[in-house]
Amino acid sequence: MLPVIQLLSGLSLSIFSVSVWALTIVATIPPVGSLALPFMSDKDQLSVILTTGQSPHGFQMRPSHRLQLEQADLILAVGTGVDAWSEKVLKTMPEKVIWMQKQPGLVKFSQRNDEKWPKHSHPSNAAAEHHEAGHEEHEHKHEHEHEQSTADYYQDPHIWLSPKNGELMGSAIANRLMTLEPQRTLDIQQKLVAWQESMAALDKKIAQQLAAVKSQPFLVLHDAFQYFEKHYQLYGVGAIQVNPELKPSLKKVLALRAQIQKDGVVCVFKEPQFPEKQVTYLIEGLAVHMGQLDPLGRQAQLQPYAQLLQGLADSFSECLQKGSGSSQGK
């Protein structure tokens, strides 16, 4: 009887382990974590490295962050300048990582770079550091790697702010979860279909919401919203600063004030993780409104992706509609 008992005991343990299996998922930044929420089980655990109030600009990982990644079953990373601080560690555990920027079919834009749109800077961007560093002795050995780094360096890193990209990245996460949790395949497939339908409806709703303000010119603190702006055909006319953590020079401030008046700017947008004075001193005395945009969606640590997009739409609509019907710049 003992072999039978052992067999039944092993079978029971196997069934039990499947039924209580939970995944540990770690995301580098909140938006990619939010894309996993619709497909997780109640037992799955999700955490985010970059927490509420922190900026990806100059962020540095601690040993506790590395341990967090080492203990994860699945890691969600953008793979652009916004989380380049994680790249070195993640390259040691590639089998765990979904690199969002490598998903096929993504919309990708180059960083805008002219007097109105100064090239956006993430100081910890490993690709940028590689691009700027002297590396002549490695030219032949690492030619292909250098070409890839250069391409990443010039890419606008905020790919999740395109609803089309968001849907593709969410689908990639769902597909990986089906591989990791095959017993949940049908459940995840059903959730994916429902989520895709809800995203299509949201996209249509936001397009209708923003249609009335598409012609209203605005400035942003830094050029983080190109994907959202172009998807909904909004009229951005420039960014205040290359690095939002740095105060623009007096010359830059005077040029921006002249631009606000010349272009008939309706709204200047600040961001919640940076001091409000970066915008208030710029627009003081001008007939222009101030709004707020959050590219990371951190009103809550794990805000659903749909809420991130809707929050941006509401912020744009609320501020820009104040210029509707006015003759400012028209």
mmCIF file of C-alpha atoms in Angstrom:
data_model
loop_
_atom_site.group_PDB
_atom_site.id
_atom_site.type_symbol
_atom_site.label_atom_id
_atom_site.label_comp_id
_atom_site.label_asym_id
_atom_site.label_seq_id
_atom_site.Cartn_x
_atom_site.Cartn_y
_atom_site.Cartn_z
ATOM 1 C CA MET A 1 0.000 0.000 0.000
ATOM 2 C CA LEU A 2 2.893 2.333 0.676
ATOM 3 C CA PRO A 3 3.745 2.929 -3.010
ATOM 4 C CA VAL A 4 0.087 3.720 -3.701
ATOM 5 C CA ILE A 5 -0.064 6.108 -0.765
ATOM 6 C CA GLN A 6 3.145 7.774 -1.906
ATOM 7 C CA LEU A 7 1.746 8.088 -5.432
ATOM 8 C CA LEU A 8 -1.500 9.608 -4.217
ATOM 9 C CA SER A 9 0.414 11.891 -1.876
ATOM 10 C CA GLY A 10 2.610 13.087 -4.731
ATOM 11 C CA LEU A 11 -0.413 13.586 -6.967
ATOM 12 C CA SER A 12 -2.182 15.585 -4.284
ATOM 13 C CA LEU A 13 0.898 17.731 -3.776
ATOM 14 C CA SER A 14 1.149 18.343 -7.530
ATOM 15 C CA ILE A 15 -2.499 19.364 -7.789
ATOM 16 C CA PHE A 16 -2.167 21.536 -4.691
ATOM 17 C CA SER A 17 0.934 23.292 -5.999
ATOM 18 C CA VAL A 18 -0.797 24.114 -9.276
ATOM 19 C CA SER A 19 -3.889 25.457 -7.551
ATOM 20 C CA VAL A 20 -1.999 27.820 -5.234
ATOM 21 C CA TRP A 21 0.811 28.800 -7.617
ATOM 22 C CA ALA A 22 1.378 32.548 -7.618
ATOM 23 C CA LEU A 23 3.729 34.587 -9.762
ATOM 24 C CA THR A 24 5.968 37.343 -8.482
ATOM 25 C CA ILE A 25 5.992 40.116 -11.085
ATOM 26 C CA VAL A 26 8.246 43.170 -10.925
ATOM 27 C CA ALA A 27 7.937 46.224 -13.187
ATOM 28 C CA THR A 28 10.592 48.891 -13.577
ATOM 29 C CA ILE A 29 8.088 51.783 -13.795
ATOM 30 C CA PRO A 30 4.363 52.070 -12.954
ATOM 31 C CA PRO A 31 2.889 52.172 -16.496
ATOM 32 C CA VAL A 32 4.286 48.796 -17.540
ATOM 33 C CA GLY A 33 3.179 47.313 -14.249
ATOM 34 C CA SER A 34 -0.325 48.627 -14.840
ATOM 35 C CA LEU A 35 -0.439 46.754 -18.153
ATOM 36 C CA ALA A 36 -0.187 43.446 -16.282
ATOM 37 C CA LEU A 37 -3.081 44.111 -13.898
ATOM 38 C CA PRO A 38 -5.952 42.977 -16.174
ATOM 39 C CA PHE A 39 -4.439 39.504 -16.650
ATOM 40 C CA MET A 40 -3.115 38.591 -13.206
ATOM 41 C CA SER A 41 -4.712 36.092 -10.857
ATOM 42 C CA ASP A 42 -5.761 37.096 -7.351
ATOM 43 C CA LYS A 43 -2.683 35.307 -6.003
ATOM 44 C CA ASP A 44 -0.095 36.923 -8.302
ATOM 45 C CA GLN A 45 2.035 39.623 -6.691
ATOM 46 C CA LEU A 46 3.083 42.789 -8.545
ATOM 47 C CA SER A 47 5.596 45.381 -7.364
ATOM 48 C CA VAL A 48 7.245 48.391 -9.001
ATOM 49 C CA ILE A 49 10.855 49.558 -8.631
ATOM 50 C CA LEU A 50 10.172 53.253 -9.299
ATOM 51 C CA THR A 51 7.684 54.236 -6.615
ATOM 52 C CA THR A 52 5.298 57.173 -6.240
ATOM 53 C CA GLY A 53 7.084 60.519 -6.138
ATOM 54 C CA GLN A 54 10.332 59.241 -7.663
ATOM 55 C CA SER A 55 11.600 60.427 -11.024
ATOM 56 C CA PRO A 56 13.356 58.165 -13.559
ATOM 57 C CA HIS A 57 15.747 61.056 -14.192
ATOM 58 C CA GLY A 58 18.937 60.154 -12.359
ATOM 59 C CA PHE A 59 17.324 57.237 -10.507
ATOM 60 C CA GLN A 60 19.797 54.726 -9.082
ATOM 61 C CA MET A 61 19.013 51.151 -8.086
ATOM 62 C CA ARG A 62 19.822 49.887 -4.597
ATOM 63 C CA PRO A 63 20.876 46.348 -3.609
ATOM 64 C CA SER A 64 17.310 45.755 -2.405
ATOM 65 C CA HIS A 65 16.048 46.479 -5.922
ATOM 66 C CA ARG A 66 18.430 43.908 -7.378
ATOM 67 C CA LEU A 67 17.211 41.328 -4.869
ATOM 68 C CA GLN A 68 13.637 42.181 -5.824
ATOM 69 C CA LEU A 69 14.436 41.473 -9.474
ATOM 70 C CA GLU A 70 16.337 38.272 -8.708
ATOM 71 C CA GLN A 71 13.324 36.886 -6.820
ATOM 72 C CA ALA A 72 10.848 37.720 -9.595
ATOM 73 C CA ASP A 73 9.272 35.156 -11.905
ATOM 74 C CA LEU A 74 8.580 37.842 -14.515
ATOM 75 C CA ILE A 75 10.104 41.289 -15.060
ATOM 76 C CA LEU A 76 8.466 44.013 -17.131
ATOM 77 C CA ALA A 77 10.840 46.659 -18.511
ATOM 78 C CA VAL A 78 10.458 49.388 -21.106
ATOM 79 C CA GLY A 79 13.993 49.038 -22.432
ATOM 80 C CA THR A 80 14.406 52.734 -23.228
ATOM 81 C CA GLY A 81 16.058 55.642 -21.423
ATOM 82 C CA VAL A 82 13.359 55.813 -18.750
ATOM 83 C CA ASP A 83 14.562 52.591 -17.132
ATOM 84 C CA ALA A 84 18.107 52.326 -18.482
ATOM 85 C CA TRP A 85 19.232 52.247 -14.837
ATOM 86 C CA SER A 86 17.962 48.632 -14.729
ATOM 87 C CA GLU A 87 19.600 47.458 -17.959
ATOM 88 C CA LYS A 88 22.871 46.151 -16.526
ATOM 89 C CA VAL A 89 21.114 43.970 -13.950
ATOM 90 C CA LEU A 90 18.399 42.748 -16.307
ATOM 91 C CA LYS A 91 20.932 41.580 -18.878
ATOM 92 C CA THR A 92 22.038 38.967 -16.326
ATOM 93 C CA MET A 93 18.532 37.439 -16.224
ATOM 94 C CA PRO A 94 17.173 37.804 -19.795
ATOM 95 C CA GLU A 95 14.872 34.776 -19.581
ATOM 96 C CA LYS A 96 12.704 36.616 -17.033
ATOM 97 C CA VAL A 97 12.342 39.912 -18.885
ATOM 98 C CA ILE A 98 9.771 41.232 -21.325
ATOM 99 C CA TRP A 99 11.381 44.222 -23.073
ATOM 100 C CA MET A 100 8.419 46.357 -24.123
ATOM 101 C CA GLN A 101 10.280 48.287 -26.795
ATOM 102 C CA LYS A 102 11.182 45.038 -28.597
ATOM 103 C CA GLN A 103 7.566 44.041 -29.226
ATOM 104 C CA PRO A 104 6.759 43.870 -32.961
ATOM 105 C CA GLY A 105 4.496 46.488 -34.476
ATOM 106 C CA LEU A 106 5.160 49.299 -32.003
ATOM 107 C CA VAL A 107 4.817 52.912 -33.081
ATOM 108 C CA LYS A 108 8.204 54.554 -32.499
ATOM 109 C CA PHE A 109 9.185 58.196 -32.839
ATOM 110 C CA SER A 110 12.573 59.853 -32.768
ATOM 111 C CA GLN A 111 13.161 62.492 -30.142
ATOM 112 C CA ARG A 112 12.270 65.930 -31.409
ATOM 113 C CA ASN A 113 15.296 68.189 -31.497
ATOM 114 C CA ASP A 114 14.997 71.845 -32.455
ATOM 115 C CA GLU A 115 14.756 75.198 -30.713
ATOM 116 C CA LYS A 116 11.157 74.542 -29.623
ATOM 117 C CA TRP A 117 11.662 70.883 -28.763
ATOM 118 C CA PRO A 118 15.109 70.517 -27.136
ATOM 119 C CA LYS A 119 16.188 66.881 -27.113
ATOM 120 C CA HIS A 120 14.846 65.182 -24.004
ATOM 121 C CA SER A 121 17.475 63.876 -21.594
ATOM 122 C CA HIS A 122 17.469 60.965 -19.169
ATOM 123 C CA PRO A 123 20.853 61.343 -17.449
ATOM 124 C CA SER A 124 21.103 57.647 -16.563
ATOM 125 C CA ASN A 125 20.409 56.459 -20.099
ATOM 126 C CA ALA A 126 23.030 53.793 -20.671
ATOM 127 C CA ALA A 127 22.692 54.092 -24.414
ATOM 128 C CA ALA A 128 23.440 57.803 -24.225
ATOM 129 C CA GLU A 129 26.457 57.188 -22.040
ATOM 130 C CA HIS A 130 27.727 54.610 -24.524
ATOM 131 C CA HIS A 131 27.047 56.965 -27.403
ATOM 132 C CA GLU A 132 28.965 59.836 -25.811
ATOM 133 C CA ALA A 133 31.867 57.813 -24.380
ATOM 134 C CA GLY A 134 35.081 57.304 -26.282
ATOM 135 C CA HIS A 135 34.914 53.813 -27.695
ATOM 136 C CA GLU A 136 37.111 53.875 -30.787
ATOM 137 C CA GLU A 137 38.997 50.739 -29.750
ATOM 138 C CA HIS A 138 35.707 48.804 -29.735
ATOM 139 C CA GLU A 139 34.415 49.994 -33.119
ATOM 140 C CA HIS A 140 34.969 46.802 -35.087
ATOM 141 C CA LYS A 141 34.185 44.312 -32.328
ATOM 142 C CA HIS A 142 30.950 45.976 -31.225
ATOM 143 C CA GLU A 143 29.783 47.679 -34.410
ATOM 144 C CA HIS A 144 26.297 46.130 -34.344
ATOM 145 C CA GLU A 145 25.843 46.788 -30.610
ATOM 146 C CA HIS A 146 26.850 50.407 -31.101
ATOM 147 C CA GLU A 147 24.356 50.863 -33.918
ATOM 148 C CA GLN A 148 21.583 49.517 -31.665
ATOM 149 C CA SER A 149 22.598 51.783 -28.774
ATOM 150 C CA THR A 150 22.680 54.806 -31.058
ATOM 151 C CA ALA A 151 19.199 53.999 -32.384
ATOM 152 C CA ASP A 152 17.852 53.689 -28.824
ATOM 153 C CA TYR A 153 19.547 56.950 -27.839
ATOM 154 C CA TYR A 154 17.652 58.924 -30.473
ATOM 155 C CA GLN A 155 14.298 57.218 -29.830
ATOM 156 C CA ASP A 156 11.609 58.957 -27.802
ATOM 157 C CA PRO A 157 11.478 56.605 -24.796
ATOM 158 C CA HIS A 158 7.855 57.187 -23.694
ATOM 159 C CA ILE A 159 6.407 54.435 -25.878
ATOM 160 C CA TRP A 160 3.612 53.449 -23.460
ATOM 161 C CA LEU A 161 1.782 56.748 -24.077
ATOM 162 C CA SER A 162 0.594 55.497 -27.471
ATOM 163 C CA PRO A 163 -2.664 53.554 -26.917
ATOM 164 C CA LYS A 164 -1.713 51.329 -29.859
ATOM 165 C CA ASN A 165 1.592 50.499 -28.199
ATOM 166 C CA GLY A 166 -0.149 49.916 -24.892
ATOM 167 C CA GLU A 167 -2.405 47.303 -26.444
ATOM 168 C CA LEU A 168 0.542 45.501 -28.053
ATOM 169 C CA MET A 169 2.525 45.518 -24.820
ATOM 170 C CA GLY A 170 -0.453 44.325 -22.785
ATOM 171 C CA SER A 171 -0.960 41.466 -25.233
ATOM 172 C CA ALA A 172 2.713 40.488 -24.895
ATOM 173 C CA ILE A 173 2.327 40.323 -21.116
ATOM 174 C CA ALA A 174 -0.838 38.219 -21.391
ATOM 175 C CA ASN A 175 0.896 35.778 -23.743
ATOM 176 C CA ARG A 176 3.846 35.365 -21.375
ATOM 177 C CA LEU A 177 1.494 34.781 -18.439
ATOM 178 C CA MET A 178 -0.202 31.995 -20.401
ATOM 179 C CA THR A 179 3.213 30.370 -20.784
ATOM 180 C CA LEU A 180 4.032 30.734 -17.098
ATOM 181 C CA GLU A 181 0.551 29.747 -15.889
ATOM 182 C CA PRO A 182 -0.770 27.298 -18.506
ATOM 183 C CA GLN A 183 -3.592 26.211 -16.198
ATOM 184 C CA ARG A 184 -4.997 29.762 -16.561
ATOM 185 C CA THR A 185 -4.765 29.952 -20.356
ATOM 186 C CA LEU A 186 -8.517 30.124 -21.009
ATOM 187 C CA ASP A 187 -9.031 32.675 -18.235
ATOM 188 C CA ILE A 188 -6.221 34.907 -19.535
ATOM 189 C CA GLN A 189 -7.460 34.632 -23.129
ATOM 190 C CA GLN A 190 -10.931 35.752 -22.057
ATOM 191 C CA LYS A 191 -9.492 38.632 -20.045
ATOM 192 C CA LEU A 192 -7.327 39.673 -22.994
ATOM 193 C CA VAL A 193 -10.287 39.820 -25.387
ATOM 194 C CA ALA A 194 -12.335 41.831 -22.877
ATOM 195 C CA TRP A 195 -9.418 44.195 -22.248
ATOM 196 C CA GLN A 196 -8.786 44.760 -25.962
ATOM 197 C CA GLU A 197 -12.462 45.594 -26.466
ATOM 198 C CA SER A 198 -12.429 48.022 -23.542
ATOM 199 C CA MET A 199 -9.247 49.675 -24.849
ATOM 200 C CA ALA A 200 -10.796 50.167 -28.301
ATOM 201 C CA ALA A 201 -13.842 51.776 -26.699
ATOM 202 C CA LEU A 202 -11.649 54.008 -24.520
ATOM 203 C CA ASP A 203 -9.570 55.097 -27.519
ATOM 204 C CA LYS A 204 -12.722 56.124 -29.370
ATOM 205 C CA LYS A 205 -14.049 57.960 -26.295
ATOM 206 C CA ILE A 206 -10.818 59.917 -25.777
ATOM 207 C CA ALA A 207 -10.638 60.848 -29.476
ATOM 208 C CA GLN A 208 -14.147 62.305 -29.237
ATOM 209 C CA GLN A 209 -13.300 64.065 -25.967
ATOM 210 C CA LEU A 210 -10.214 65.780 -27.407
ATOM 211 C CA ALA A 211 -11.629 66.616 -30.838
ATOM 212 C CA ALA A 212 -12.789 70.049 -29.688
ATOM 213 C CA VAL A 213 -9.355 71.120 -28.384
ATOM 214 C CA LYS A 214 -7.052 69.752 -31.109
ATOM 215 C CA SER A 215 -6.273 73.239 -32.425
ATOM 216 C CA GLN A 216 -5.332 74.733 -29.034
ATOM 217 C CA PRO A 217 -1.537 75.276 -28.706
ATOM 218 C CA PHE A 218 0.239 74.198 -25.523
ATOM 219 C CA LEU A 219 3.674 73.851 -23.942
ATOM 220 C CA VAL A 220 4.848 70.958 -21.758
ATOM 221 C CA LEU A 221 7.493 70.871 -19.046
ATOM 222 C CA HIS A 222 9.522 68.343 -21.036
ATOM 223 C CA ASP A 223 8.866 66.410 -24.222
ATOM 224 C CA ALA A 224 7.311 63.276 -22.736
ATOM 225 C CA PHE A 225 3.925 63.262 -24.484
ATOM 226 C CA GLN A 226 4.731 62.988 -28.188
ATOM 227 C CA TYR A 227 3.088 59.555 -28.544
ATOM 228 C CA PHE A 228 -0.186 60.652 -26.943
ATOM 229 C CA GLU A 229 -0.108 64.012 -28.717
ATOM 230 C CA LYS A 230 0.355 62.528 -32.190
ATOM 231 C CA HIS A 231 -2.138 59.708 -31.661
ATOM 232 C CA TYR A 232 -4.879 62.228 -30.859
ATOM 233 C CA GLN A 233 -3.553 64.978 -33.172
ATOM 234 C CA LEU A 234 -3.023 67.558 -30.432
ATOM 235 C CA TYR A 235 -1.169 70.825 -31.028
ATOM 236 C CA GLY A 236 1.980 70.824 -28.917
ATOM 237 C CA VAL A 237 4.294 73.715 -29.785
ATOM 238 C CA GLY A 238 7.290 73.078 -27.547
ATOM 239 C CA ALA A 239 8.862 72.024 -24.258
ATOM 240 C CA ILE A 240 10.225 74.194 -21.477
ATOM 241 C CA GLN A 241 13.363 72.225 -20.666
ATOM 242 C CA VAL A 242 15.582 69.343 -21.759
ATOM 243 C CA ASN A 243 15.820 67.959 -18.219
ATOM 244 C CA PRO A 244 12.799 68.857 -16.074
ATOM 245 C CA GLU A 245 14.931 68.717 -12.930
ATOM 246 C CA LEU A 246 16.987 71.695 -14.136
ATOM 247 C CA LYS A 247 15.829 75.301 -14.115
ATOM 248 C CA PRO A 248 15.939 76.927 -17.573
ATOM 249 C CA SER A 249 18.257 79.884 -18.080
ATOM 250 C CA LEU A 250 16.995 83.471 -18.120
ATOM 251 C CA LYS A 251 17.602 83.586 -21.877
ATOM 252 C CA LYS A 252 15.472 80.472 -22.307
ATOM 253 C CA VAL A 253 12.709 81.882 -20.092
ATOM 254 C CA LEU A 254 12.523 85.098 -22.110
ATOM 255 C CA ALA A 255 12.416 83.119 -25.362
ATOM 256 C CA LEU A 256 9.625 80.900 -24.005
ATOM 257 C CA ARG A 257 7.567 83.889 -22.852
ATOM 258 C CA ALA A 258 7.897 85.382 -26.317
ATOM 259 C CA GLN A 259 6.881 82.046 -27.849
ATOM 260 C CA ILE A 260 3.824 81.793 -25.584
ATOM 261 C CA GLN A 261 2.608 85.158 -26.828
ATOM 262 C CA LYS A 262 3.548 84.604 -30.473
ATOM 263 C CA ASP A 263 1.987 81.125 -30.743
ATOM 264 C CA GLY A 264 -1.069 82.010 -28.678
ATOM 265 C CA VAL A 265 -0.333 79.254 -26.179
ATOM 266 C CA VAL A 266 -3.448 78.404 -24.182
ATOM 267 C CA CYS A 267 -1.925 76.121 -21.570
ATOM 268 C CA VAL A 268 1.450 75.272 -20.052
ATOM 269 C CA PHE A 269 1.610 71.862 -18.368
ATOM 270 C CA LYS A 270 3.609 70.999 -15.272
ATOM 271 C CA GLU A 271 4.277 67.492 -13.912
ATOM 272 C CA PRO A 272 3.501 66.301 -10.370
ATOM 273 C CA GLN A 273 6.996 65.026 -9.548
ATOM 274 C CA PHE A 274 8.657 68.383 -10.262
ATOM 275 C CA PRO A 275 8.297 71.770 -8.485
ATOM 276 C CA GLU A 276 5.345 73.848 -9.671
ATOM 277 C CA LYS A 277 7.516 76.966 -9.703
ATOM 278 C CA GLN A 278 9.208 75.646 -12.856
ATOM 279 C CA VAL A 279 6.021 76.699 -14.641
ATOM 280 C CA THR A 280 4.558 79.465 -12.452
ATOM 281 C CA TYR A 281 7.523 81.812 -12.801
ATOM 282 C CA LEU A 282 7.501 81.285 -16.567
ATOM 283 C CA ILE A 283 3.852 82.248 -17.082
ATOM 284 C CA GLU A 284 3.624 84.981 -14.436
ATOM 285 C CA GLY A 285 1.702 87.951 -15.845
ATOM 286 C CA LEU A 286 0.746 86.159 -19.066
ATOM 287 C CA ALA A 287 -2.786 85.290 -20.199
ATOM 288 C CA VAL A 288 -2.136 81.557 -20.155
ATOM 289 C CA HIS A 289 -3.427 78.677 -18.034
ATOM 290 C CA MET A 290 -1.492 76.038 -16.122
ATOM 291 C CA GLY A 291 -2.396 72.341 -16.210
ATOM 292 C CA GLN A 292 -0.795 69.124 -15.039
ATOM 293 C CA LEU A 293 0.192 65.993 -16.963
ATOM 294 C CA ASP A 294 1.576 62.807 -15.447
ATOM 295 C CA PRO A 295 3.388 60.528 -17.931
ATOM 296 C CA LEU A 296 3.858 57.824 -15.296
ATOM 297 C CA GLY A 297 0.302 57.693 -13.958
ATOM 298 C CA ARG A 298 1.268 57.717 -10.305
ATOM 299 C CA GLN A 299 -1.824 59.145 -8.651
ATOM 300 C CA ALA A 300 -1.894 55.580 -7.339
ATOM 301 C CA GLN A 301 1.085 53.225 -7.258
ATOM 302 C CA LEU A 302 -0.643 50.678 -9.491
ATOM 303 C CA GLN A 303 -3.090 52.817 -11.422
ATOM 304 C CA PRO A 304 -4.770 50.850 -14.248
ATOM 305 C CA TYR A 305 -3.450 51.722 -17.705
ATOM 306 C CA ALA A 306 -6.886 52.885 -18.857
ATOM 307 C CA GLN A 307 -6.939 55.385 -15.976
ATOM 308 C CA LEU A 308 -3.518 56.694 -17.014
ATOM 309 C CA LEU A 309 -4.763 57.433 -20.546
ATOM 310 C CA GLN A 310 -8.072 58.850 -19.346
ATOM 311 C CA GLY A 311 -6.253 61.014 -16.811
ATOM 312 C CA LEU A 312 -4.101 62.534 -19.553
ATOM 313 C CA ALA A 313 -7.173 63.117 -21.716
ATOM 314 C CA ASP A 314 -8.988 64.837 -18.848
ATOM 315 C CA SER A 315 -5.972 67.042 -18.073
ATOM 316 C CA PHE A 316 -5.569 68.108 -21.698
ATOM 317 C CA SER A 317 -9.293 68.704 -22.135
ATOM 318 C CA GLU A 318 -9.782 70.653 -18.901
ATOM 319 C CA CYS A 319 -6.938 73.085 -19.559
ATOM 320 C CA LEU A 320 -7.155 73.455 -23.338
ATOM 321 C CA GLN A 321 -10.900 74.033 -23.454
ATOM 322 C CA LYS A 322 -10.285 77.292 -21.589
ATOM 323 C CA GLY A 323 -8.894 78.604 -24.865
ATOM 324 C CA SER A 324 -11.747 77.342 -27.056
ATOM 325 C CA GLY A 325 -13.574 80.140 -28.785
ATOM 326 C CA SER A 326 -10.947 82.717 -27.859
ATOM 327 C CA SER A 327 -9.019 84.704 -30.394
ATOM 328 C CA GLN A 328 -5.718 83.950 -28.690
ATOM 329 C CA GLY A 329 -3.251 83.022 -31.408
ATOM 330 C CA LYS A 330 -6.069 82.482 -33.928
#
